[in-house]
Short mmCIF file of C-alpha atoms and ligand atoms in Angstrom, two decimals:
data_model
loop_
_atom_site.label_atom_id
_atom_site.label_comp_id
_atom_site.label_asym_id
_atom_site.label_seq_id
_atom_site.Cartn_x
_atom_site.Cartn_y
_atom_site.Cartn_z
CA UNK A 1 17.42 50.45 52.19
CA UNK A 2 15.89 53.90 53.06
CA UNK A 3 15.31 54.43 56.73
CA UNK A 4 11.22 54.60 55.88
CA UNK A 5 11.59 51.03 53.55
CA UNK A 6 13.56 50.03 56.97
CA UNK A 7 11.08 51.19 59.31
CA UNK A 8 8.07 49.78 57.27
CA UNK A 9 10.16 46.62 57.35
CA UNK A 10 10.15 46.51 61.25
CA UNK A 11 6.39 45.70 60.72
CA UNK A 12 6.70 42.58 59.36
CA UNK A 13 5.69 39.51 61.30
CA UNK A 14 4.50 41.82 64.11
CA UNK A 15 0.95 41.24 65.38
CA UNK A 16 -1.89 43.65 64.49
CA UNK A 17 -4.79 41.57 66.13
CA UNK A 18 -3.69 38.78 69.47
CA UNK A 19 -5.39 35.55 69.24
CA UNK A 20 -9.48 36.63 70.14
CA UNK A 21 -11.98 34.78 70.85
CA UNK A 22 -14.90 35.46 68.84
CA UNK A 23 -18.00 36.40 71.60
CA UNK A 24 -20.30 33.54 70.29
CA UNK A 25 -19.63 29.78 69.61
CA UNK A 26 -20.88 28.74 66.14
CA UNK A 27 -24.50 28.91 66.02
CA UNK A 28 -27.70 27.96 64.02
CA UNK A 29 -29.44 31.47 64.66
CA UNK A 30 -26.56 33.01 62.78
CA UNK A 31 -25.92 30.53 60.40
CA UNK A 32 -29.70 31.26 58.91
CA UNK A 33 -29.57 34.28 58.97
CA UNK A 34 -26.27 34.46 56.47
CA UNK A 35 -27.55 31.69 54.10
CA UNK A 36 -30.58 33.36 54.01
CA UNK A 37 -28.95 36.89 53.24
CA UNK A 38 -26.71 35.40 50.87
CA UNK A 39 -28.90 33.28 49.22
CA UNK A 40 -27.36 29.86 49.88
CA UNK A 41 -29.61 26.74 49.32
CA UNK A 42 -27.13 24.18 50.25
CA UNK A 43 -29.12 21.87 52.68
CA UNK A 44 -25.91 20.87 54.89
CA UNK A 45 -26.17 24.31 56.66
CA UNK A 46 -29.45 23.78 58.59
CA UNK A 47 -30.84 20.43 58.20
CA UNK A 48 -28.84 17.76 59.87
CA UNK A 49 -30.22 14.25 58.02
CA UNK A 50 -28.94 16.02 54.85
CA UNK A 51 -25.73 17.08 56.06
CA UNK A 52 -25.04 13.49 57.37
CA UNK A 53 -25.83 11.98 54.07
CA UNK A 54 -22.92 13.86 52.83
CA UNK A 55 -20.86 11.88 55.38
CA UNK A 56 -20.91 14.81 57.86
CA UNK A 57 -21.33 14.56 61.69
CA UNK A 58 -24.42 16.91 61.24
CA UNK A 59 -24.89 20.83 59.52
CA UNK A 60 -21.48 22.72 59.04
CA UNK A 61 -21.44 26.20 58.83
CA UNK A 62 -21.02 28.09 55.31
CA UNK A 63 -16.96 28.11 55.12
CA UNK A 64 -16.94 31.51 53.87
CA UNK A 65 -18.74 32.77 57.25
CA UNK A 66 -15.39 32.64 58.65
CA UNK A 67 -14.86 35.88 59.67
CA UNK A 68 -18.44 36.44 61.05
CA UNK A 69 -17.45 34.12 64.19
CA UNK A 70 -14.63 36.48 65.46
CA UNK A 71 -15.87 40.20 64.45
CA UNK A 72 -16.05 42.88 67.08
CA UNK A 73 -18.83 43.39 68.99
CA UNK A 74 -21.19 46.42 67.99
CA UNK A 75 -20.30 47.87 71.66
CA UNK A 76 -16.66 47.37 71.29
CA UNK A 77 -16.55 49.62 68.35
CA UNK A 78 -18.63 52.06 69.66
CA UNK A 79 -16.17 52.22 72.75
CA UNK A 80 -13.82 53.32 70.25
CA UNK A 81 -11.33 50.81 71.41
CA UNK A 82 -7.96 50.31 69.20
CA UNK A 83 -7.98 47.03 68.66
CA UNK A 84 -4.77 47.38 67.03
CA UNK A 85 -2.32 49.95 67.90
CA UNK A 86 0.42 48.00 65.65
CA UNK A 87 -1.83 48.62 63.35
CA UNK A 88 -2.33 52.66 63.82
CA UNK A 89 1.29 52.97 64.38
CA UNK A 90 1.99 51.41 60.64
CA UNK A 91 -0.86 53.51 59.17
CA UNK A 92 0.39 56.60 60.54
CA UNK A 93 3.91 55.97 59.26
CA UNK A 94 2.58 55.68 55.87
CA UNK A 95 0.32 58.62 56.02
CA UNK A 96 2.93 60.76 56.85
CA UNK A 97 5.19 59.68 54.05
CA UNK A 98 2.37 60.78 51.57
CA UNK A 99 1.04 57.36 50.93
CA UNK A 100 -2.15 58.80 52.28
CA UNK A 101 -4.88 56.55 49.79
CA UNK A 102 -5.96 53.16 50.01
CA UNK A 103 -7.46 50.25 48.27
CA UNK A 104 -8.09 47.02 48.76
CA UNK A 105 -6.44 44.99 46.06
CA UNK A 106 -7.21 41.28 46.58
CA UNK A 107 -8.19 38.55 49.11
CA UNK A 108 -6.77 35.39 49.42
CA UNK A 109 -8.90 32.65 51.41
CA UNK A 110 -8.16 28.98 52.25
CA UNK A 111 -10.50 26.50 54.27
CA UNK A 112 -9.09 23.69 56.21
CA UNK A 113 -11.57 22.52 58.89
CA UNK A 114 -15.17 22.89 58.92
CA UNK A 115 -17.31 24.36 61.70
CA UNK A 116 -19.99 22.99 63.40
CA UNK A 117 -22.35 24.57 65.67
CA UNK A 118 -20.91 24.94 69.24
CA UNK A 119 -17.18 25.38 67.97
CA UNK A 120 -15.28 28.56 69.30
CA UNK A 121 -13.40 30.35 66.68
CA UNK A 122 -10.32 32.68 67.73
CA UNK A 123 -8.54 34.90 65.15
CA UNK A 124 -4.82 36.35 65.04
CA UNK A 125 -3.97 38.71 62.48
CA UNK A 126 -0.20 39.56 61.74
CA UNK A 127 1.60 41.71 58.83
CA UNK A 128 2.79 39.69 56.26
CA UNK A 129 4.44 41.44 54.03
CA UNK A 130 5.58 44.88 53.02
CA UNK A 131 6.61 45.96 49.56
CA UNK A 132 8.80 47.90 48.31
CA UNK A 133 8.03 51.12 46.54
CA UNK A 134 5.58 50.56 43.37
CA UNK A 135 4.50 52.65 40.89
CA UNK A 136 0.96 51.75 39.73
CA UNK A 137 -1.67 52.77 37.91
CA UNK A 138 -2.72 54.79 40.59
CA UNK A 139 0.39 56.27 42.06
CA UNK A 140 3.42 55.42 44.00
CA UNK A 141 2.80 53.10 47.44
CA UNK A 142 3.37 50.26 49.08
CA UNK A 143 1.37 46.81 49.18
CA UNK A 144 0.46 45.89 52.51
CA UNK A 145 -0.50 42.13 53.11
CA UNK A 146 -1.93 40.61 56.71
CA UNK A 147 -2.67 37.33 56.91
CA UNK A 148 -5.65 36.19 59.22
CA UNK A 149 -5.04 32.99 61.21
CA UNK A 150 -8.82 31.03 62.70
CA UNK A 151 -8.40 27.84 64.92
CA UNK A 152 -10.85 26.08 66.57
CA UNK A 153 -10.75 25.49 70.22
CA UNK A 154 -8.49 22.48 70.35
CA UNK A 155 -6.01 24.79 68.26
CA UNK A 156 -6.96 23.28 64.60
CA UNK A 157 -5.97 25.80 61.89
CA UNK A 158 -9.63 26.30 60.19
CA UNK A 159 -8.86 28.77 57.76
CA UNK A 160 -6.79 31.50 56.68
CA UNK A 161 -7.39 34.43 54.68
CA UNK A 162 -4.69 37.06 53.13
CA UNK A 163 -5.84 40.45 53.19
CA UNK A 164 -3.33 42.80 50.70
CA UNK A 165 -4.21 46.76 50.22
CA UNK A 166 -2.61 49.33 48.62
CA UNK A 167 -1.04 52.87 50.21
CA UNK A 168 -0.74 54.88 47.76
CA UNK A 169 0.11 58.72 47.37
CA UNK A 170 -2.56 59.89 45.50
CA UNK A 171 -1.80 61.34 41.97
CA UNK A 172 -2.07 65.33 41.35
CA UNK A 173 -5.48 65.79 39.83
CA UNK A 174 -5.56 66.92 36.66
CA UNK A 175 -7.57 69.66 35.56
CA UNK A 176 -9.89 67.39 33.27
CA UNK A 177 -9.46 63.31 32.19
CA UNK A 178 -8.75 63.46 28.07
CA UNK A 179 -11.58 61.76 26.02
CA UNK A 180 -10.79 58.48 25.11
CA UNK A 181 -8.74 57.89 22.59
CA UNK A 182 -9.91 56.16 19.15
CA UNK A 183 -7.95 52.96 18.18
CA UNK A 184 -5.82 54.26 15.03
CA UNK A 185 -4.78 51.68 12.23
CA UNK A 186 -4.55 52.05 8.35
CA UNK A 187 -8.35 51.67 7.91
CA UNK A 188 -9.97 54.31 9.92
CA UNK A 189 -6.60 57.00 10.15
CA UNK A 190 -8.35 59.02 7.34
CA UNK A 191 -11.38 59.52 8.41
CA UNK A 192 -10.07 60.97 12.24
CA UNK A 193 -7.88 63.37 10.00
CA UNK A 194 -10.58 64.53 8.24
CA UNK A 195 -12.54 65.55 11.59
CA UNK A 196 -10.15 67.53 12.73
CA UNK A 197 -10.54 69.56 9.44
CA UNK A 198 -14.40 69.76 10.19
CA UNK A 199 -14.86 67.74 7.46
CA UNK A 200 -17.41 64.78 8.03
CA UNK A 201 -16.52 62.04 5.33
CA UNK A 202 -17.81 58.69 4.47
CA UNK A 203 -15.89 55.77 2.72
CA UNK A 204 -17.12 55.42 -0.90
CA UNK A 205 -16.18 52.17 -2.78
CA UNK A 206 -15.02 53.50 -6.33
CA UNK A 207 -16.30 50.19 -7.79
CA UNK A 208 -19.25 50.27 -7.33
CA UNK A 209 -20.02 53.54 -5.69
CA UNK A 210 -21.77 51.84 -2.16
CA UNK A 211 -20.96 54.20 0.72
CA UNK A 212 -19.97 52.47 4.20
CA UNK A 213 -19.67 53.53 7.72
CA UNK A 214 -17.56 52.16 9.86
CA UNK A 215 -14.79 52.52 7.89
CA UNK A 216 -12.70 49.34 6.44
CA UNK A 217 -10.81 48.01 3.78
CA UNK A 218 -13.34 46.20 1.94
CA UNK A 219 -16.63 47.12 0.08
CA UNK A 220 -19.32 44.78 1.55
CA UNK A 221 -21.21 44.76 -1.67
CA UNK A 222 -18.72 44.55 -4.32
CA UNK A 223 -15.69 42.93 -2.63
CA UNK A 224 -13.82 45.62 -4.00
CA UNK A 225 -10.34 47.23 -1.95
CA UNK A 226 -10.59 50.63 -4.25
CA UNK A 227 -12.58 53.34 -2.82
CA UNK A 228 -12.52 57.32 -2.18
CA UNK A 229 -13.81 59.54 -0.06
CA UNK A 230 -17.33 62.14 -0.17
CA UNK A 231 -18.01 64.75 1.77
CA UNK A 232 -21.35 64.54 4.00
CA UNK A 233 -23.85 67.34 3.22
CA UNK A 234 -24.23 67.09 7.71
CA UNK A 235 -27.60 66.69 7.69
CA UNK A 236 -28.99 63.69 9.09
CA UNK A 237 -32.18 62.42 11.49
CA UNK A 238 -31.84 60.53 14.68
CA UNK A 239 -31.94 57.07 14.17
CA UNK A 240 -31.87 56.16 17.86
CA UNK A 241 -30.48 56.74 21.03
CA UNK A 242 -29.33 56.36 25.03
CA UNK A 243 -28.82 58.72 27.74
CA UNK A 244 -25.70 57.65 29.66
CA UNK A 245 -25.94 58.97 33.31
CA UNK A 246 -23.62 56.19 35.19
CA UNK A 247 -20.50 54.82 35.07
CA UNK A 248 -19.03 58.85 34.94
CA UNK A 249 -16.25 59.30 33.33
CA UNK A 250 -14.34 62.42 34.04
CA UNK A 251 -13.97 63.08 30.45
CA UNK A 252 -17.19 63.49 29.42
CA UNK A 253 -20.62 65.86 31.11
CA UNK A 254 -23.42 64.21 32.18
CA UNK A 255 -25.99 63.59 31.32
CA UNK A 256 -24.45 62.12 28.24
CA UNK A 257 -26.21 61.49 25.09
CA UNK A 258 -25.13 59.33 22.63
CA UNK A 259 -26.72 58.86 19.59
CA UNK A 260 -27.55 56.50 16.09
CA UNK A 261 -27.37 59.49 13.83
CA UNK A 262 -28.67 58.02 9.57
CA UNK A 263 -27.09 60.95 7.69
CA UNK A 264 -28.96 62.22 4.70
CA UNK A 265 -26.51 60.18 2.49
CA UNK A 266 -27.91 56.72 4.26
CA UNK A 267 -24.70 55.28 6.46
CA UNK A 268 -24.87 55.65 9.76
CA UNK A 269 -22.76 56.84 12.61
CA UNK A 270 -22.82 57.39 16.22
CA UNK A 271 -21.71 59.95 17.74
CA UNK A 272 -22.60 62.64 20.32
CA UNK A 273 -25.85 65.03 20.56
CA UNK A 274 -24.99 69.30 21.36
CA UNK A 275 -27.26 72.04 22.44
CA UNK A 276 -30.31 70.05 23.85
CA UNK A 277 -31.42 68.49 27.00
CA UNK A 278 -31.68 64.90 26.86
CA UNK A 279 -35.88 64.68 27.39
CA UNK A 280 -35.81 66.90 24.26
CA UNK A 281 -34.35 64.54 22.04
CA UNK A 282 -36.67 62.18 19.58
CA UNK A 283 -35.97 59.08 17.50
CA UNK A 284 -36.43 60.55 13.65
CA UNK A 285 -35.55 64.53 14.67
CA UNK A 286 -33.56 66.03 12.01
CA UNK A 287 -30.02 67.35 13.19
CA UNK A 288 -27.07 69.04 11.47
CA UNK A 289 -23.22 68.33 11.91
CA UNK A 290 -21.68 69.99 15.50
CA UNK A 291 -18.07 69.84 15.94
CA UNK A 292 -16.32 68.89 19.52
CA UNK A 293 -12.81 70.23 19.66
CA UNK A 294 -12.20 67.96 22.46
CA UNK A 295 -7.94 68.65 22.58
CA UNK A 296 -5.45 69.32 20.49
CA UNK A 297 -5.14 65.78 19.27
CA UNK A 298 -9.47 64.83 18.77
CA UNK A 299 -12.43 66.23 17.04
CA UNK A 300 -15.20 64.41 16.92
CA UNK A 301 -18.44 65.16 14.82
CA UNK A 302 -21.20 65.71 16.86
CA UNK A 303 -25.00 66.57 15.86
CA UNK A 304 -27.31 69.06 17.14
CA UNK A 305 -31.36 69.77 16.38
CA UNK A 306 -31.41 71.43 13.00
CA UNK A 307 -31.94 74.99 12.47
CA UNK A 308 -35.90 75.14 11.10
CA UNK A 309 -35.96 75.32 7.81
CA UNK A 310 -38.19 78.51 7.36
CA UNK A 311 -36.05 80.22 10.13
ZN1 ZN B 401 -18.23 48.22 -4.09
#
């Protein structure tokens, strides 16, 4: 074991929080106001005939307000108090071994007891785990699980909840994300080939002579697996469209038009819209065949306004 696996190890099973008494016992006041927030109709929170019909002693507060009963007070955090200098001490190891990043990667909650309103709730928090070295998606780190402990005030376990994060060491940026790539197989190999020859072709059926866009095996009309390829003239109208401002991906500039374009020969496609600003662009404008030379490995067809014709 490395001497920073070993010393990451020395964390485990130490405390990070010591049993704390949360500053208010289990209340109505607060209880509305979170069901009300969260939307939560159940009548056994607030009205005590119902919750006794369910066999209860009275309300019960929402399980999953656990960890309202023992936050820290607004004026504790603004004393800038460590609550956990365990806790600093294993964050500051990490940080400088690299593993600078975080995120959250799942919570794990069970419920044992309920609450009821005048119950004190204390919390203890220890480090559960540490792992080993991972590689992920993300980069190289370490996950880092605590596991919160609530008891009532006769010492009940109420609940429990698992807390795991990732440290990761971020990885080098690269100088721009690759588009996407297309999902290659024997049907639609041709036509990707084509592009990045600049040539736009559609899928004829040799049967029958019905073009077809997407490409597949089969002509939808004839049933026929023969066909050939044409070459589009690249002249098409805009059929319809969407400007894509959110999620961003790296890959692409936003804002991000993406386009229905009905090329003169009648299939359709969709693909991306060049050299106009996005208020600019009209269901049923005519456009002519643009070419992205996105990397070595993709071109994709794109369109762009067409040139007037008495220009
Ligand atoms: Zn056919």
């Amino acid at each position: 074991m490395s001497d920073f696996l070993g010393t990451l190890r020395s964390f485990e099973g130490q405390t990070i929080v010591p049993t704390t008494w949360g500053p208010d016992a289990v209340n109505i006041p607060m209880i509305r106001h979170w069901v009300e927030t969260m939307g939560d109709t159940s009548p056994i929170h607030l009205d005590d005939e119902a919750a006794r019909a369910t066999g209860r002693d009275g309300v019960v507060a929402p399980a999953q307000m656990l960890q309202v009963w023992t936050m820290r007070t607004y004026a504790d955090k603004m004393a800038g108090n460590d609550p956990s200098p365990v806790w600093t001490e294993l964050i500051a190891a990490l940080d400088g071994a690299g593993f600078t990043s975080v995120v959250a990667t799942d919570s794990d909650q069970e419920f044992h007891v309920e609450l009821r309103p005048g119950d004190r709730v204390s919390m203890t928090e220890v480090v559960e785990s540490i792992s080993d070295e991972k590689k992920t998606g993300l980069g190289t780190g370490h996950f880092v699980t605590t596991l919160k402990t609530y008891r009532n005030g006769d010492g009940e376990v109420v609940g429990t909840q698992r807390w795991r994060t990732l440290r990761f060491r971020p990885k080098p940026a690269q100088s721009r994300a690759l588009r996407p790539r297309p999902a290659l197989n024997a049907d639609n190999a041709f036509w990707f080939e084509a592009a990045k020859q600049h040539r736009l072709v559609i899928q004829r059926c040799t049967s029958c002579g019905t073009l077809r866009h997407p490409t597949g095996p089969m002509c939808g009309q004839c049933r026929s697996l023969d066909w050939d390829t044409v070459d589009a003239c690249g002249r098409g109208t805009v059929y319809s469209f969407v400007v894509n401002h959110h999620p961003r991906i790296d890959a692409f500039d936003y804002p991000l038009i993406v386009a229905t374009v009905e090329l003169a020969e009648g299939t359709r496609l969709i693909a991306n819209m060049t050299g106009i600003e996005p208020d600019r662009v009209e269901i049923g404008m005519p456009v002519e065949l643009d070419w992205i030379d996105a990397d070595p490995d993709l071109t994709l067809p794109a369109f762009r306004p067409a040139a007037r014709e008495d220009s």
